[in-house]
Amino acid sequence: MNKVLPVFPLFLSDISAIYNPTSLMIWNVPIDVRDGKVAPVTGKRRASTNVTIIDIAREAGVSKSTVSLVLKGSTLVADETRDRVSRAMSKLGYVYNRGAANLRGAQSSIVGMVINDLSNPFFAELAIGIERVLRTSGYIPFIANTAESVVRQAEVVRSMREHGASGIILSPALDTDGREINSLLDLGMPIILAIRRVPGARASLVASDNMAGAARVTQHLISLGHRRIAFLGGMGAMAVRKDRIAGFTQALEEVGLRADPALMLESMPTKDGAFTAMSALLSRPDWPTAVVCFNDVVAIGVMQALSRKGLLPGRDMAITGFDDTTEARQVSPPLTTVSVDAGDLGERAAQMLLRQIAAGNQTTETYIGEARLVVRESCCPPPRERKVS
Amino acid sequence: MNKVLPVFPLFLSDISAIYNPTSLMIWNVPIDVRDGKVAPVTGKRRASTNVTIIDIAREAGVSKSTVSLVLKGSTLVADETRDRVSRAMSKLGYVYNRGAANLRGAQSSIVGMVINDLSNPFFAELAIGIERVLRTSGYIPFIANTAESVVRQAEVVRSMREHGASGIILSPALDTDGREINSLLDLGMPIILAIRRVPGARASLVASDNMAGAARVTQHLISLGHRRIAFLGGMGAMAVRKDRIAGFTQALEEVGLRADPALMLESMPTKDGAFTAMSALLSRPDWPTAVVCFNDVVAIGVMQALSRKGLLPGRDMAITGFDDTTEARQVSPPLTTVSVDAGDLGERAAQMLLRQIAAGNQTTETYIGEARLVVRESCCPPPRERKVS
DNA sequence: AAGATTATTTGGAACGGTCTAAATACCGCG
DNA sequence: CGCGGTATTTAGACCGTTCCAAATAATCTT
């Protein structure tokens, strides 16, 4: 269990840049420019008047050790003493200092959650799910948004380590390197990857069944009569995209069709990226009759591109999404999509992390959430079929 | 400046419940149930092999004081020494321990951001804006979601204090008491209220110009010919609602109209709440020709209620929103609304907080962001008018 | 009533940094 | 070479908690 942990190469090459306050505070905090020299501002210390455990001890007429025991809810202290101490605490307005506590070996109660894009409602739901169980378990989450930047991600993770996080739930930025994750694991830091798996990383994973979901939605289109189906969105390197394409391809092959590489287009997984890619597709001669989109956001961009051309999604072309975000319901026509319960995945991830922190071991678990097809109104049969009916 | 701070009544009455791990960890963390007694789990300590400043000092052949100086980017150390220390740090995989540092007076680099509803895209944008400037300034944000619960909010704030947050940006939960805010301020904790003002609180505020925005959107409807205009959504106690109603009323009175109390309906500021309230309104005889909605989310709920009745928003009744979330654009018809740049407000709030932390004083500032009318397609003239044209 | 037990309480050494005051090294100069 | 001054470095107290070992108090036993 207590194997010697290997010495670890840091994420960021230049360490000093990170601590050096002068290089960081320049942004907006006023700088003390006395006698021509730029000096870092020395703010006030702790905000509050510091009432410590010792003050409490004095007030209650006991030793600080006893106060500490009360704090930890130990059964050792006499009831009468506990009361006295509790009263002293509220009388003096005591605030527990976790920094000091962690210093001396108490299990730190903070865990990090690193989210690649908090403005995407899907990930926001995920974050809220995580927070929900973390908080009810007495942990306090450190949420950070990396905006798909691996540099930011590395900074954020470092920051969390500095603050003594006892574990991290990571929804990784786009081209996260599996080796970075592994080196963190080697250090003994429990990590749960959420939503996106990272090739080469040994960390536990909580994600949805991308392959089955994509297969299901593709089968749905096939059953409507579609034969020329495009897959649009996501970048080539994304593992999630690979999984969804695998499901897409599989569904096609099950009925003896082949996925046409000319109909598998990449795009950034944003509305604008999808709009551009779909517009390009529509400028070519031979349109598909249906488009399986990488996710809901992409699907919405695709719909906008269709509208721009005067086409009506759900009448002139079938469109599907993935994730079932709240937007999928609101868009017009409502989007047929694959439902992934982001909040639930978040809860699972948090539970898995807590379990690993408590157990102290590093078993690699995987949870794959179900992907349910949700049929709404964005899918029509292909034109030919409709003429027949 | 250094006035004596008053002794402070705690937010939560029963303190011990907060620290007592046995009462908190029961949720999901395995409990050690040996010989019938429930014992709190004693997890592993710090995740990483602890390389400390002293190890670095030994490796580099200097004293720990010198290493500390290097860490702080002091100009006192010789370049050659600094190099040697830096090399030792990366060689041993050193991780700065902020908990320890804060203990001895270093300015804590964490600030809290408490958001009432992170699943609302408007607040998500706000959070991202805040995070953006905080992070570039070397601060690390603690994000927490209160889900409109004042109890949760109190817990969260306490947790942040325990972790030594040097300031808090608070987007307050619905019925936050101004006195709680004030007692926190009295303690010397800088607080910036975001979006929602809290009556009675002396804290600084960053919000949008609700009154002007509501007046502007109402004027727009009046200019289209509407005379019977309803205001729907928000609960009576919400300050934001009061402000928007004030603007609404003012715009009506400017042209000699009076706001009809029978047309000012409350609802929870959610889609469902709005749906219910609007359905109730539609079951009454004398409909308004236009509805000013409390915000975009409410407007979407109102639209759904209309559709349910077979009415088309933007043709049979004019609907407006507030906030200009991304959904406002995606909904059909696209929503005429008041644009509030949530990201920008977040940045302002963060800058204001950093300024107050640095200055150490407690001036009460207020920033009111502009509210721009954005005309889309959800507003038509009233039926009569249309017949004329 | 003296031990033996069991129930409480406590002193004091950590933990990993920061900070002040003082020590030491280095330099140019008379 | 000794001196004053500047540039670097360092010892050691301290921050607020935890935790172990040991002390003290209370209760039983015989």
Short mmCIF file of N, CA, C and O in Angstrom, two decimals, chain A residues 5 7-8 15 19 21 24 27-29 44-49 71-72 89-91 93 95-96 98 100 103 105 107 110 119 125 128 131 133 135-137 140 142-145 152 156 159 161-164 187-188 271 327 330 332 351 358, chain B residues 5 7-8 15 19 21 24 27-29 43-49 71-72 89-91 93 95-96 98 100 103 105 107 110 119 125 128 131 133 135-137 140 142-145 152 156 159 161-164 187-188 271 327 330 332 351 358:
data_model
loop_
_atom_site.label_atom_id
_atom_site.label_comp_id
_atom_site.label_asym_id
_atom_site.label_seq_id
_atom_site.Cartn_x
_atom_site.Cartn_y
_atom_site.Cartn_z
N LEU A 5 6.47 6.61 -3.73
CA LEU A 5 6.00 7.29 -4.92
C LEU A 5 7.17 7.88 -5.69
O LEU A 5 8.07 8.44 -5.09
N VAL A 7 9.50 10.26 -7.95
CA VAL A 7 9.66 11.71 -8.08
C VAL A 7 8.99 12.14 -9.38
O VAL A 7 9.04 11.46 -10.38
N PHE A 8 8.40 13.27 -9.32
CA PHE A 8 7.45 13.66 -10.36
C PHE A 8 7.88 14.88 -11.17
O PHE A 8 8.21 15.91 -10.60
N ILE A 15 8.64 26.84 -12.78
CA ILE A 15 7.88 26.93 -11.56
C ILE A 15 7.74 28.34 -11.04
O ILE A 15 6.68 28.80 -10.70
N TYR A 19 4.56 31.18 -8.67
CA TYR A 19 4.41 31.75 -7.33
C TYR A 19 4.66 33.22 -7.30
O TYR A 19 4.20 33.92 -6.45
N PRO A 21 4.47 36.59 -7.12
CA PRO A 21 3.28 37.41 -7.13
C PRO A 21 3.42 38.61 -8.05
O PRO A 21 2.48 39.00 -8.70
N LEU A 24 2.13 38.11 -11.36
CA LEU A 24 0.74 37.71 -11.51
C LEU A 24 -0.26 38.80 -11.14
O LEU A 24 -1.34 38.86 -11.67
N TRP A 27 -2.32 42.47 -13.16
CA TRP A 27 -3.53 42.64 -13.95
C TRP A 27 -4.40 43.79 -13.50
O TRP A 27 -4.52 44.80 -14.17
N ASN A 28 -4.95 43.69 -12.34
CA ASN A 28 -5.93 44.70 -12.01
C ASN A 28 -5.73 45.28 -10.62
O ASN A 28 -6.24 46.34 -10.30
N VAL A 29 -4.98 44.57 -9.82
CA VAL A 29 -4.78 45.03 -8.46
C VAL A 29 -3.82 46.21 -8.47
O VAL A 29 -2.79 46.16 -9.10
N LYS A 44 -4.18 43.41 3.56
CA LYS A 44 -4.41 43.00 4.93
C LYS A 44 -4.31 41.49 5.04
O LYS A 44 -4.46 40.78 4.07
N ARG A 45 -4.07 41.02 6.18
CA ARG A 45 -3.92 39.58 6.38
C ARG A 45 -5.22 38.83 6.19
O ARG A 45 -5.84 38.89 5.17
N ARG A 46 -5.62 38.17 7.22
CA ARG A 46 -6.88 37.47 7.25
C ARG A 46 -7.97 38.50 7.43
O ARG A 46 -7.77 39.49 8.12
N ALA A 47 -9.10 38.26 6.82
CA ALA A 47 -10.15 39.26 6.89
C ALA A 47 -10.67 39.44 8.32
O ALA A 47 -10.87 40.54 8.79
N SER A 48 -10.81 38.32 9.01
CA SER A 48 -11.51 38.42 10.29
C SER A 48 -10.54 38.58 11.45
O SER A 48 -9.37 38.28 11.36
N THR A 49 -11.06 39.07 12.55
CA THR A 49 -10.33 39.06 13.79
C THR A 49 -10.11 37.59 14.12
O THR A 49 -11.04 36.82 14.17
N LEU A 71 -14.19 19.85 18.58
CA LEU A 71 -14.29 20.14 17.17
C LEU A 71 -14.47 18.88 16.34
O LEU A 71 -15.22 18.85 15.37
N LYS A 72 -13.79 17.85 16.73
CA LYS A 72 -13.84 16.63 15.95
C LYS A 72 -15.00 15.74 16.37
O LYS A 72 -15.15 14.63 15.87
N MET A 89 -17.49 28.95 21.77
CA MET A 89 -17.27 29.14 20.35
C MET A 89 -18.26 30.13 19.76
O MET A 89 -17.90 31.04 19.04
N SER A 90 -19.53 29.93 20.09
CA SER A 90 -20.47 30.88 19.49
C SER A 90 -20.35 32.25 20.14
O SER A 90 -20.54 33.24 19.47
N LYS A 91 -19.98 32.29 21.39
CA LYS A 91 -19.82 33.60 22.02
C LYS A 91 -18.73 34.42 21.33
O LYS A 91 -18.90 35.59 21.07
N GLY A 93 -17.43 33.88 18.32
CA GLY A 93 -17.50 33.92 16.86
C GLY A 93 -16.33 33.19 16.23
O GLY A 93 -15.66 33.70 15.34
N VAL A 95 -14.15 30.79 14.01
CA VAL A 95 -14.17 30.19 12.67
C VAL A 95 -13.02 29.21 12.54
O VAL A 95 -11.86 29.56 12.75
N TYR A 96 -13.37 28.01 12.23
CA TYR A 96 -12.39 26.94 12.07
C TYR A 96 -11.40 27.30 10.97
O TYR A 96 -11.76 27.82 9.93
N ARG A 98 -9.21 25.78 8.38
CA ARG A 98 -8.89 24.51 7.73
C ARG A 98 -7.46 24.45 7.25
O ARG A 98 -6.88 23.38 7.16
N ALA A 100 -4.82 25.53 8.74
CA ALA A 100 -4.00 25.05 9.84
C ALA A 100 -4.25 23.58 10.12
O ALA A 100 -3.33 22.80 10.37
N LEU A 103 -2.63 21.27 7.69
CA LEU A 103 -1.18 21.25 7.88
C LEU A 103 -0.78 20.06 8.73
O LEU A 103 0.22 19.40 8.48
N GLY A 105 -2.14 17.17 9.08
CA GLY A 105 -2.54 15.81 8.76
C GLY A 105 -4.01 15.53 8.68
O GLY A 105 -4.40 14.44 8.30
N GLN A 107 -7.46 15.15 7.09
CA GLN A 107 -7.86 14.92 5.71
C GLN A 107 -8.43 16.22 5.16
O GLN A 107 -9.38 16.76 5.70
N ILE A 110 -11.26 19.40 0.62
CA ILE A 110 -11.58 19.99 -0.66
C ILE A 110 -11.25 19.04 -1.80
O ILE A 110 -10.28 18.29 -1.73
N SER A 119 -19.79 27.00 -19.86
CA SER A 119 -20.88 27.73 -20.51
C SER A 119 -21.74 26.77 -21.33
O SER A 119 -22.82 27.13 -21.77
N GLU A 125 -24.64 21.19 -16.01
CA GLU A 125 -25.43 20.18 -15.30
C GLU A 125 -24.52 19.18 -14.59
O GLU A 125 -24.75 18.77 -13.47
N ILE A 128 -23.11 20.68 -11.51
CA ILE A 128 -24.08 20.78 -10.43
C ILE A 128 -24.31 19.42 -9.78
O ILE A 128 -24.43 19.31 -8.56
N GLU A 131 -21.37 18.75 -7.56
CA GLU A 131 -21.44 19.59 -6.37
C GLU A 131 -22.47 19.06 -5.39
O GLU A 131 -22.24 19.07 -4.19
N VAL A 133 -23.49 16.00 -4.64
CA VAL A 133 -23.10 14.95 -3.70
C VAL A 133 -21.88 15.35 -2.87
O VAL A 133 -21.78 15.02 -1.70
N ARG A 135 -21.11 18.18 -1.64
CA ARG A 135 -21.50 19.04 -0.54
C ARG A 135 -22.24 18.28 0.56
O ARG A 135 -22.00 18.49 1.74
N THR A 136 -23.12 17.38 0.15
CA THR A 136 -23.82 16.61 1.16
C THR A 136 -22.88 15.68 1.89
O THR A 136 -23.20 15.17 2.94
N SER A 137 -21.70 15.47 1.35
CA SER A 137 -20.73 14.61 2.02
C SER A 137 -19.74 15.42 2.83
O SER A 137 -18.75 14.90 3.31
N ILE A 140 -15.88 20.23 0.13
CA ILE A 140 -16.21 21.45 -0.57
C ILE A 140 -15.44 21.49 -1.89
O ILE A 140 -14.26 21.24 -1.94
N PHE A 142 -13.96 22.83 -5.42
CA PHE A 142 -13.23 23.90 -6.06
C PHE A 142 -13.59 23.80 -7.52
O PHE A 142 -13.11 22.88 -8.18
N ILE A 143 -14.43 24.62 -8.04
CA ILE A 143 -14.78 24.49 -9.45
C ILE A 143 -13.88 25.37 -10.31
O ILE A 143 -13.59 26.48 -9.94
N ALA A 144 -13.42 24.85 -11.40
CA ALA A 144 -12.65 25.69 -12.30
C ALA A 144 -13.03 25.38 -13.74
O ALA A 144 -13.38 24.27 -14.07
N ASN A 145 -12.96 26.40 -14.55
CA ASN A 145 -13.32 26.29 -15.94
C ASN A 145 -12.05 26.43 -16.77
O ASN A 145 -11.32 27.40 -16.62
N ARG A 152 -4.31 26.20 -19.21
CA ARG A 152 -5.15 26.59 -18.09
C ARG A 152 -5.42 25.38 -17.20
O ARG A 152 -5.41 25.47 -15.98
N VAL A 156 -4.65 25.10 -13.28
CA VAL A 156 -5.74 24.84 -12.36
C VAL A 156 -5.45 23.62 -11.49
O VAL A 156 -5.64 23.65 -10.27
N SER A 159 -2.86 24.46 -8.96
CA SER A 159 -3.44 25.28 -7.92
C SER A 159 -4.18 24.40 -6.92
O SER A 159 -4.09 24.60 -5.71
N ARG A 161 -3.62 21.30 -6.27
CA ARG A 161 -2.66 20.54 -5.48
C ARG A 161 -2.09 21.43 -4.38
O ARG A 161 -1.93 21.01 -3.24
N GLU A 162 -1.80 22.66 -4.73
CA GLU A 162 -1.25 23.58 -3.74
C GLU A 162 -2.22 23.77 -2.57
O GLU A 162 -1.81 23.96 -1.44
N HIS A 163 -3.48 23.74 -2.90
CA HIS A 163 -4.45 23.92 -1.84
C HIS A 163 -4.78 22.63 -1.12
O HIS A 163 -5.66 22.60 -0.28
N GLY A 164 -4.11 21.57 -1.49
CA GLY A 164 -4.28 20.33 -0.76
C GLY A 164 -5.52 19.54 -1.12
O GLY A 164 -6.04 18.80 -0.30
N LEU A 187 1.37 10.06 -8.41
CA LEU A 187 1.64 10.84 -7.22
C LEU A 187 0.68 10.49 -6.10
O LEU A 187 0.81 10.98 -4.99
N GLY A 188 -0.31 9.70 -6.43
CA GLY A 188 -1.26 9.31 -5.39
C GLY A 188 -2.49 10.19 -5.35
O GLY A 188 -3.29 10.11 -4.43
N LYS A 271 -21.65 26.07 -32.01
CA LYS A 271 -22.69 26.39 -32.97
C LYS A 271 -22.09 26.97 -34.26
O LYS A 271 -22.45 26.58 -35.36
N GLU A 327 -31.77 22.89 -24.23
CA GLU A 327 -31.97 23.56 -25.52
C GLU A 327 -32.61 22.64 -26.55
O GLU A 327 -33.34 23.10 -27.42
N GLN A 330 -36.14 23.20 -26.63
CA GLN A 330 -36.62 24.54 -26.94
C GLN A 330 -36.48 24.93 -28.38
O GLN A 330 -37.16 25.80 -28.87
N SER A 332 -36.57 24.82 -32.45
CA SER A 332 -37.73 24.49 -33.28
C SER A 332 -37.26 23.97 -34.63
O SER A 332 -36.52 24.66 -35.32
N GLN A 351 -19.39 10.31 -6.42
CA GLN A 351 -19.43 9.16 -5.51
C GLN A 351 -18.21 8.28 -5.71
O GLN A 351 -17.61 7.80 -4.75
N ALA A 358 -11.65 7.64 0.17
CA ALA A 358 -11.83 6.95 1.45
C ALA A 358 -11.03 5.65 1.48
O ALA A 358 -10.39 5.32 2.46
N LEU B 5 -13.31 45.03 15.82
CA LEU B 5 -14.44 44.39 15.18
C LEU B 5 -15.34 43.76 16.23
O LEU B 5 -14.87 43.17 17.19
N VAL B 7 -17.89 41.33 18.19
CA VAL B 7 -18.06 39.89 18.27
C VAL B 7 -19.27 39.52 17.44
O VAL B 7 -20.28 40.23 17.43
N PHE B 8 -19.17 38.43 16.79
CA PHE B 8 -20.08 38.13 15.70
C PHE B 8 -20.93 36.90 15.94
O PHE B 8 -20.42 35.83 16.25
N ILE B 15 -22.91 25.01 15.97
CA ILE B 15 -21.62 24.90 15.32
C ILE B 15 -21.15 23.49 15.16
O ILE B 15 -20.72 23.07 14.10
N TYR B 19 -18.61 20.74 12.04
CA TYR B 19 -17.29 20.12 11.99
C TYR B 19 -17.33 18.62 12.18
O TYR B 19 -16.47 17.91 11.73
N PRO B 21 -17.32 15.28 11.82
CA PRO B 21 -17.25 14.52 10.58
C PRO B 21 -18.25 13.37 10.57
O PRO B 21 -18.82 13.06 9.54
N LEU B 24 -21.35 14.19 8.99
CA LEU B 24 -21.31 14.65 7.62
C LEU B 24 -20.92 13.58 6.61
O LEU B 24 -21.36 13.59 5.49
N TRP B 27 -22.99 10.14 4.20
CA TRP B 27 -23.65 10.07 2.92
C TRP B 27 -23.16 8.92 2.04
O TRP B 27 -23.85 7.96 1.80
N ASN B 28 -21.93 9.07 1.62
CA ASN B 28 -21.54 8.06 0.65
C ASN B 28 -20.22 7.42 0.98
O ASN B 28 -19.88 6.36 0.47
N VAL B 29 -19.46 8.07 1.82
CA VAL B 29 -18.15 7.54 2.14
C VAL B 29 -18.30 6.33 3.06
O VAL B 29 -19.04 6.39 4.03
N GLY B 43 -8.88 8.64 6.35
CA GLY B 43 -8.28 8.48 5.01
C GLY B 43 -6.80 8.73 5.04
O GLY B 43 -6.21 9.03 6.09
N LYS B 44 -6.18 8.57 3.89
CA LYS B 44 -4.77 8.90 3.82
C LYS B 44 -4.61 10.41 3.95
O LYS B 44 -5.51 11.18 3.72
N ARG B 45 -3.45 10.79 4.34
CA ARG B 45 -3.24 12.21 4.54
C ARG B 45 -3.27 13.02 3.25
O ARG B 45 -4.16 12.98 2.50
N ARG B 46 -2.19 13.66 3.02
CA ARG B 46 -2.02 14.42 1.81
C ARG B 46 -1.75 13.43 0.69
O ARG B 46 -1.12 12.41 0.89
N ALA B 47 -2.24 13.75 -0.48
CA ALA B 47 -2.09 12.81 -1.58
C ALA B 47 -0.63 12.59 -1.97
O ALA B 47 -0.18 11.48 -2.19
N SER B 48 0.14 13.65 -1.99
CA SER B 48 1.48 13.53 -2.57
C SER B 48 2.54 13.25 -1.52
O SER B 48 2.36 13.47 -0.34
N THR B 49 3.63 12.72 -1.95
CA THR B 49 4.80 12.63 -1.10
C THR B 49 5.16 14.06 -0.76
O THR B 49 5.36 14.85 -1.66
N LEU B 71 10.65 31.71 -3.56
CA LEU B 71 9.24 31.47 -3.81
C LEU B 71 8.48 32.78 -4.01
O LEU B 71 7.57 32.87 -4.83
N LYS B 72 8.84 33.75 -3.22
CA LYS B 72 8.11 35.00 -3.28
C LYS B 72 8.66 35.93 -4.36
O LYS B 72 8.23 37.06 -4.50
N MET B 89 13.80 22.60 -6.97
CA MET B 89 12.35 22.47 -6.88
C MET B 89 11.83 21.55 -7.97
O MET B 89 11.03 20.65 -7.71
N SER B 90 12.28 21.79 -9.19
CA SER B 90 11.71 20.92 -10.23
C SER B 90 12.27 19.51 -10.10
O SER B 90 11.58 18.54 -10.42
N LYS B 91 13.49 19.40 -9.62
CA LYS B 91 14.05 18.06 -9.47
C LYS B 91 13.24 17.22 -8.47
O LYS B 91 12.94 16.06 -8.72
N GLY B 93 10.18 17.85 -7.47
CA GLY B 93 8.73 17.87 -7.67
C GLY B 93 8.02 18.58 -6.53
O GLY B 93 7.05 18.10 -5.98
N VAL B 95 5.69 20.99 -4.46
CA VAL B 95 4.39 21.64 -4.58
C VAL B 95 4.18 22.57 -3.39
O VAL B 95 4.27 22.15 -2.24
N TYR B 96 3.95 23.82 -3.72
CA TYR B 96 3.74 24.85 -2.72
C TYR B 96 2.53 24.50 -1.85
O TYR B 96 1.52 24.03 -2.35
N ARG B 98 -0.21 26.06 0.14
CA ARG B 98 -0.81 27.36 0.46
C ARG B 98 -1.42 27.39 1.85
O ARG B 98 -1.50 28.43 2.48
N ALA B 100 -0.25 26.11 4.54
CA ALA B 100 0.80 26.48 5.49
C ALA B 100 1.16 27.96 5.35
O ALA B 100 1.37 28.66 6.33
N LEU B 103 -1.23 30.39 6.89
CA LEU B 103 -1.18 30.34 8.34
C LEU B 103 -0.35 31.48 8.91
O LEU B 103 -0.70 32.07 9.92
N GLY B 105 0.23 34.54 7.80
CA GLY B 105 0.05 35.91 7.35
C GLY B 105 0.09 36.18 5.87
O GLY B 105 -0.27 37.26 5.44
N GLN B 107 -1.16 36.69 2.32
CA GLN B 107 -2.49 36.98 1.81
C GLN B 107 -3.02 35.73 1.12
O GLN B 107 -2.40 35.21 0.22
N ILE B 110 -7.41 32.88 -2.29
CA ILE B 110 -8.67 32.36 -2.76
C ILE B 110 -9.80 33.34 -2.49
O ILE B 110 -9.80 34.06 -1.49
N SER B 119 -27.27 26.54 -13.03
CA SER B 119 -27.83 25.89 -14.22
C SER B 119 -28.53 26.90 -15.11
O SER B 119 -28.87 26.62 -16.24
N GLU B 125 -22.75 32.38 -17.24
CA GLU B 125 -21.92 33.38 -17.92
C GLU B 125 -21.27 34.31 -16.89
O GLU B 125 -20.10 34.67 -17.00
N ILE B 128 -18.38 32.63 -15.28
CA ILE B 128 -17.22 32.53 -16.15
C ILE B 128 -16.50 33.86 -16.26
O ILE B 128 -15.28 33.93 -16.26
N GLU B 131 -14.55 34.32 -13.07
CA GLU B 131 -13.40 33.42 -13.06
C GLU B 131 -12.30 33.96 -13.97
O GLU B 131 -11.12 33.86 -13.66
N VAL B 133 -11.32 37.00 -14.79
CA VAL B 133 -10.40 38.00 -14.26
C VAL B 133 -9.71 37.52 -12.99
O VAL B 133 -8.54 37.81 -12.77
N ARG B 135 -8.66 34.62 -12.27
CA ARG B 135 -7.57 33.72 -12.57
C ARG B 135 -6.38 34.48 -13.16
O ARG B 135 -5.24 34.20 -12.82
N THR B 136 -6.65 35.42 -14.05
CA THR B 136 -5.53 36.18 -14.62
C THR B 136 -4.86 37.03 -13.55
O THR B 136 -3.75 37.50 -13.74
N SER B 137 -5.52 37.22 -12.44
CA SER B 137 -4.90 37.99 -11.37
C SER B 137 -4.23 37.11 -10.34
O SER B 137 -3.81 37.57 -9.30
N ILE B 140 -7.49 32.24 -7.00
CA ILE B 140 -8.21 31.08 -7.44
C ILE B 140 -9.59 31.06 -6.80
O ILE B 140 -9.74 31.30 -5.60
N PHE B 142 -13.29 29.81 -5.69
CA PHE B 142 -14.03 28.75 -5.08
C PHE B 142 -15.46 28.95 -5.58
O PHE B 142 -16.12 29.85 -5.12
N ILE B 143 -15.93 28.15 -6.49
CA ILE B 143 -17.29 28.38 -6.97
C ILE B 143 -18.26 27.50 -6.20
O ILE B 143 -17.98 26.35 -5.96
N ALA B 144 -19.37 28.04 -5.84
CA ALA B 144 -20.37 27.21 -5.20
C ALA B 144 -21.76 27.60 -5.68
O ALA B 144 -22.01 28.76 -6.01
N ASN B 145 -22.61 26.62 -5.72
CA ASN B 145 -23.96 26.81 -6.21
C ASN B 145 -24.91 26.65 -5.03
O ASN B 145 -24.88 25.65 -4.34
N ARG B 152 -28.06 26.64 2.47
CA ARG B 152 -26.89 26.24 1.71
C ARG B 152 -25.94 27.42 1.58
O ARG B 152 -24.73 27.28 1.70
N VAL B 156 -22.09 27.50 2.71
CA VAL B 156 -21.06 27.76 1.73
C VAL B 156 -20.17 28.93 2.16
O VAL B 156 -18.94 28.85 2.09
N SER B 159 -17.95 27.85 4.92
CA SER B 159 -16.88 27.03 4.40
C SER B 159 -15.79 27.90 3.81
O SER B 159 -14.59 27.68 4.00
N ARG B 161 -15.07 30.95 4.55
CA ARG B 161 -14.35 31.63 5.63
C ARG B 161 -13.35 30.68 6.26
O ARG B 161 -12.22 31.04 6.54
N GLU B 162 -13.77 29.46 6.46
CA GLU B 162 -12.87 28.47 7.07
C GLU B 162 -11.64 28.25 6.21
O GLU B 162 -10.56 27.97 6.71
N HIS B 163 -11.82 28.36 4.93
CA HIS B 163 -10.69 28.17 4.04
C HIS B 163 -9.89 29.45 3.85
O HIS B 163 -8.95 29.49 3.06
N GLY B 164 -10.29 30.49 4.54
CA GLY B 164 -9.51 31.72 4.50
C GLY B 164 -9.72 32.56 3.27
O GLY B 164 -8.82 33.28 2.83
N LEU B 187 -17.23 42.05 9.88
CA LEU B 187 -16.11 41.19 10.23
C LEU B 187 -14.89 41.52 9.38
O LEU B 187 -13.82 40.98 9.59
N GLY B 188 -15.07 42.39 8.41
CA GLY B 188 -13.93 42.77 7.58
C GLY B 188 -13.82 41.94 6.32
O GLY B 188 -12.82 42.00 5.61
N LYS B 271 -39.22 28.14 -15.90
CA LYS B 271 -40.08 27.89 -17.04
C LYS B 271 -41.44 27.36 -16.56
O LYS B 271 -42.49 27.81 -16.99
N GLU B 327 -30.40 31.34 -25.10
CA GLU B 327 -31.69 30.74 -25.45
C GLU B 327 -32.63 31.72 -26.14
O GLU B 327 -33.44 31.32 -26.96
N GLN B 330 -32.39 31.31 -29.66
CA GLN B 330 -32.70 30.02 -30.26
C GLN B 330 -34.17 29.69 -30.25
O GLN B 330 -34.64 28.86 -31.01
N SER B 332 -38.20 29.96 -30.72
CA SER B 332 -38.90 30.36 -31.92
C SER B 332 -40.27 30.90 -31.56
O SER B 332 -41.05 30.19 -30.92
N GLN B 351 -13.28 42.59 -10.61
CA GLN B 351 -12.33 43.70 -10.51
C GLN B 351 -12.61 44.53 -9.27
O GLN B 351 -11.69 44.95 -8.56
N ALA B 358 -7.36 44.65 -2.17
CA ALA B 358 -6.04 45.29 -2.19
C ALA B 358 -6.03 46.54 -1.34
O ALA B 358 -5.10 46.80 -0.59
#
